[in-house]
Tab-separated table of C-alpha atoms in Angstrom:
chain	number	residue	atom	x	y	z
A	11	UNK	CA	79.183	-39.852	14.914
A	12	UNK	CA	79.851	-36.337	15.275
A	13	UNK	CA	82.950	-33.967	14.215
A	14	UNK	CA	83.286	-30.732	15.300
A	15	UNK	CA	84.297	-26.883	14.074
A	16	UNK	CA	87.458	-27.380	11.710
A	17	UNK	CA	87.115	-29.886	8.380
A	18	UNK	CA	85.967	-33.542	9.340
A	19	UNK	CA	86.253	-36.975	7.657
A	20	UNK	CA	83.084	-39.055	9.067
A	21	UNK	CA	83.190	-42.712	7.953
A	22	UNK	CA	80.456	-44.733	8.558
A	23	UNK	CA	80.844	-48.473	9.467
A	24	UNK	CA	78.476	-51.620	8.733
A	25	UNK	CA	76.177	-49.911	10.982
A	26	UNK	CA	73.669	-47.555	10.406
A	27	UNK	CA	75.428	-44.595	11.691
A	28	UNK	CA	73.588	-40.945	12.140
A	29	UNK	CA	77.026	-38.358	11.092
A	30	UNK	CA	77.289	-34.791	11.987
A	31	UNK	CA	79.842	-32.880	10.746
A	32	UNK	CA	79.626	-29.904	11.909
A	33	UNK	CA	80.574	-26.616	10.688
A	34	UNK	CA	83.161	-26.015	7.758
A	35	UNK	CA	83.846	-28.296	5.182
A	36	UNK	CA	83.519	-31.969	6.209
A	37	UNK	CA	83.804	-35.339	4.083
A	38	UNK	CA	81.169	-38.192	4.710
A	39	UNK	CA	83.380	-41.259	3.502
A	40	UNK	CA	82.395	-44.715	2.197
A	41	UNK	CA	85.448	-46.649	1.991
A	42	UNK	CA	85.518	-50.347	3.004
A	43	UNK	CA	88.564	-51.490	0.925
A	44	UNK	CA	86.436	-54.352	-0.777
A	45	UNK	CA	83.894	-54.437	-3.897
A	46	UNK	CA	80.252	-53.307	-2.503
A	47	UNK	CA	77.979	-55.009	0.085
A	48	UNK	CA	75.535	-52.931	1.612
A	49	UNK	CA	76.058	-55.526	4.641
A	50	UNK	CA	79.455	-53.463	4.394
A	51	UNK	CA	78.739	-50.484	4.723
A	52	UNK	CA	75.285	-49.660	6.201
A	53	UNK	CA	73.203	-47.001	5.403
A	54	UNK	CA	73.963	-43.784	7.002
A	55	UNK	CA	71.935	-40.660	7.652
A	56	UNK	CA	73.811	-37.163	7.246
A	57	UNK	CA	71.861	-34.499	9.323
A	58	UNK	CA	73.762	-31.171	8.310
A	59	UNK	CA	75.315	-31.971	5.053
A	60	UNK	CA	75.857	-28.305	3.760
A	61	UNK	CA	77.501	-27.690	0.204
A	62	UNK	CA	77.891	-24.171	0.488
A	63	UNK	CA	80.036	-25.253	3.687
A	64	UNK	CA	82.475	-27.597	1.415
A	65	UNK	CA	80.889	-30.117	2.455
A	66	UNK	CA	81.407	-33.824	-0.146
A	67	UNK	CA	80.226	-37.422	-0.266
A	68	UNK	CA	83.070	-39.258	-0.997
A	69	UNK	CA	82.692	-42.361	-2.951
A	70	UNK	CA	86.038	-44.799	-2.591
A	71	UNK	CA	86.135	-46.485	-6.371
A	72	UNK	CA	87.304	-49.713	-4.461
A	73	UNK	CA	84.088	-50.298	-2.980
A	74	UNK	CA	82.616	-48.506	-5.810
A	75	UNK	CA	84.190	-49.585	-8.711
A	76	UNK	CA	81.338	-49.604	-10.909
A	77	UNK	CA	81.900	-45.231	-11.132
A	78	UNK	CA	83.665	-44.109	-14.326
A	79	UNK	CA	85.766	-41.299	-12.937
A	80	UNK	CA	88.654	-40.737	-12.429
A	81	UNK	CA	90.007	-40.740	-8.985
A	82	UNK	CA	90.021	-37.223	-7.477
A	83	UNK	CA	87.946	-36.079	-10.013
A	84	UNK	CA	84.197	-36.220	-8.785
A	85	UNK	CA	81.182	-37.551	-10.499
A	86	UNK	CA	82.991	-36.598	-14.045
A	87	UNK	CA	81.147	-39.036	-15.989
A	88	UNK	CA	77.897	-37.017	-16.459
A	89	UNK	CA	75.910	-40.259	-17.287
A	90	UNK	CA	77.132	-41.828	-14.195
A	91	UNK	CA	74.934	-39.249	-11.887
A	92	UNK	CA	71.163	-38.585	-11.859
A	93	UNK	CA	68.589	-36.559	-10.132
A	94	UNK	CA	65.532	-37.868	-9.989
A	95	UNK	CA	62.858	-39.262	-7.643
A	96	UNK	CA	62.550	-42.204	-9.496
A	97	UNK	CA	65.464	-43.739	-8.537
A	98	UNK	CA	64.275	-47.314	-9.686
A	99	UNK	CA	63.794	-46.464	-13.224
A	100	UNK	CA	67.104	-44.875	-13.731
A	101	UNK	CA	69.942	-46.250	-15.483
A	102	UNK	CA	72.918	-44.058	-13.643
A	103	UNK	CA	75.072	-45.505	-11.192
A	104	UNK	CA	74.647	-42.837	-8.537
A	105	UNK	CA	70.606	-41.654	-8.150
A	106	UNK	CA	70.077	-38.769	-5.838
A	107	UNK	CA	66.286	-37.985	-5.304
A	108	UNK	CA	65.317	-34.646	-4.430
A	109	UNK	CA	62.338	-35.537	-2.328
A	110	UNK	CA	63.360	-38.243	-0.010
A	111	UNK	CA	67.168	-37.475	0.174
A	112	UNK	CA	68.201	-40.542	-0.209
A	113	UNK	CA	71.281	-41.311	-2.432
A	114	UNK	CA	71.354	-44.752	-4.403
A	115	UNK	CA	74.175	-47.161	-5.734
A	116	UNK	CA	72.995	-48.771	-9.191
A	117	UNK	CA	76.310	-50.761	-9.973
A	118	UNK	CA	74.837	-53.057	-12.681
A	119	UNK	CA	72.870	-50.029	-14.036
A	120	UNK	CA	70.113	-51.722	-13.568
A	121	UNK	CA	67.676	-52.119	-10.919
A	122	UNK	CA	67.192	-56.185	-9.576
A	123	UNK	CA	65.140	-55.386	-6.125
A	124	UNK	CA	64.883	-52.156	-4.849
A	125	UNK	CA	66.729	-49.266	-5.280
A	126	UNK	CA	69.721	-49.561	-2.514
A	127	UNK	CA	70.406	-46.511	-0.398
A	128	UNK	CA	73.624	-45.305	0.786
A	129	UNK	CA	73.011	-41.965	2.234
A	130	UNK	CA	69.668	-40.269	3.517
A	131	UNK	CA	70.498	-36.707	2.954
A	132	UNK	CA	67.714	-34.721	5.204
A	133	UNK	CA	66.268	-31.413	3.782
A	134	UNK	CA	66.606	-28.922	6.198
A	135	UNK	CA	63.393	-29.432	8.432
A	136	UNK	CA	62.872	-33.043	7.199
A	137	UNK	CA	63.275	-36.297	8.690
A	138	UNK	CA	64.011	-39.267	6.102
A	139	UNK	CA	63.009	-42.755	6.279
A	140	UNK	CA	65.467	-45.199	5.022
A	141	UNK	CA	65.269	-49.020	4.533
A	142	UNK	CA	68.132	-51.136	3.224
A	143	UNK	CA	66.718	-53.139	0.193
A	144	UNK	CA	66.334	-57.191	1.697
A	145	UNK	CA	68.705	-59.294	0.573
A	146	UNK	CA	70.181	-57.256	-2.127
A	147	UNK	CA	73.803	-56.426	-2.069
């Protein structure tokens, strides 16, 4: 999926989707209107997500609900976010790690199976590898 020049909103479907937003500031959108499955929602590669650009992950707190926030508000629950490339050890509900760009979703704060991805973030000059966890929703 690709936007274009001007601000995008990409949404990924149940598919494994590669999004492209483009230049400006662009909004890569998980929003199923239902608790979360990752059968739901897929796991999606962003290949030019650019902060300095504007561009945001946005999180919908139907699907995840397990986020403290409040709505509009960003990751304002400190405890709630973590950077780390130990993503199975960690105890927040959103787990970004710095050397595979992959973003997590921990919603019992806890890890049963593996760690389950959401969004591969590539560095710049990187390709990520991403596997959706077996059977874990």
């Amino acid at each position: 999926m690709r936007g274009g020049t001007g601000n995008d909103i990409l949404i990924g479907a149940a598919s494994d989707d590669i999004l492209v937003g483009g230049a400006d500031a662009d909004r890569f959108l998980y929003n199923t209107n239902a608790p979360f499955a990752s059968s739901a929602v897929g796991v999606d590669t962003i290949n030019d997500f650019n902060s300095s650009q504007g561009d945001k992950i946005v999180l919908d707190k139907t699907t995840f609900s397990a986020i403290a926030n409040t709505k509009g508000t960003g990751l304002s629950n400190l405890s709630d976010f973590q950077v780390t490339n130990k993503a199975g050890t960690s105890t927040a509900k959103i787990v970004y790690d710095p050397v595979s760009g992959q973003l997590f979703y921990n919603p019992q704060c806890r890890w049963l199976a593996a760690p389950v991805p959401i969004y591969p973030v590539p560095r710049p000059q990187s390709a990520v590898k991403h596997t959706r966890a077996p059977g874990h929703q």
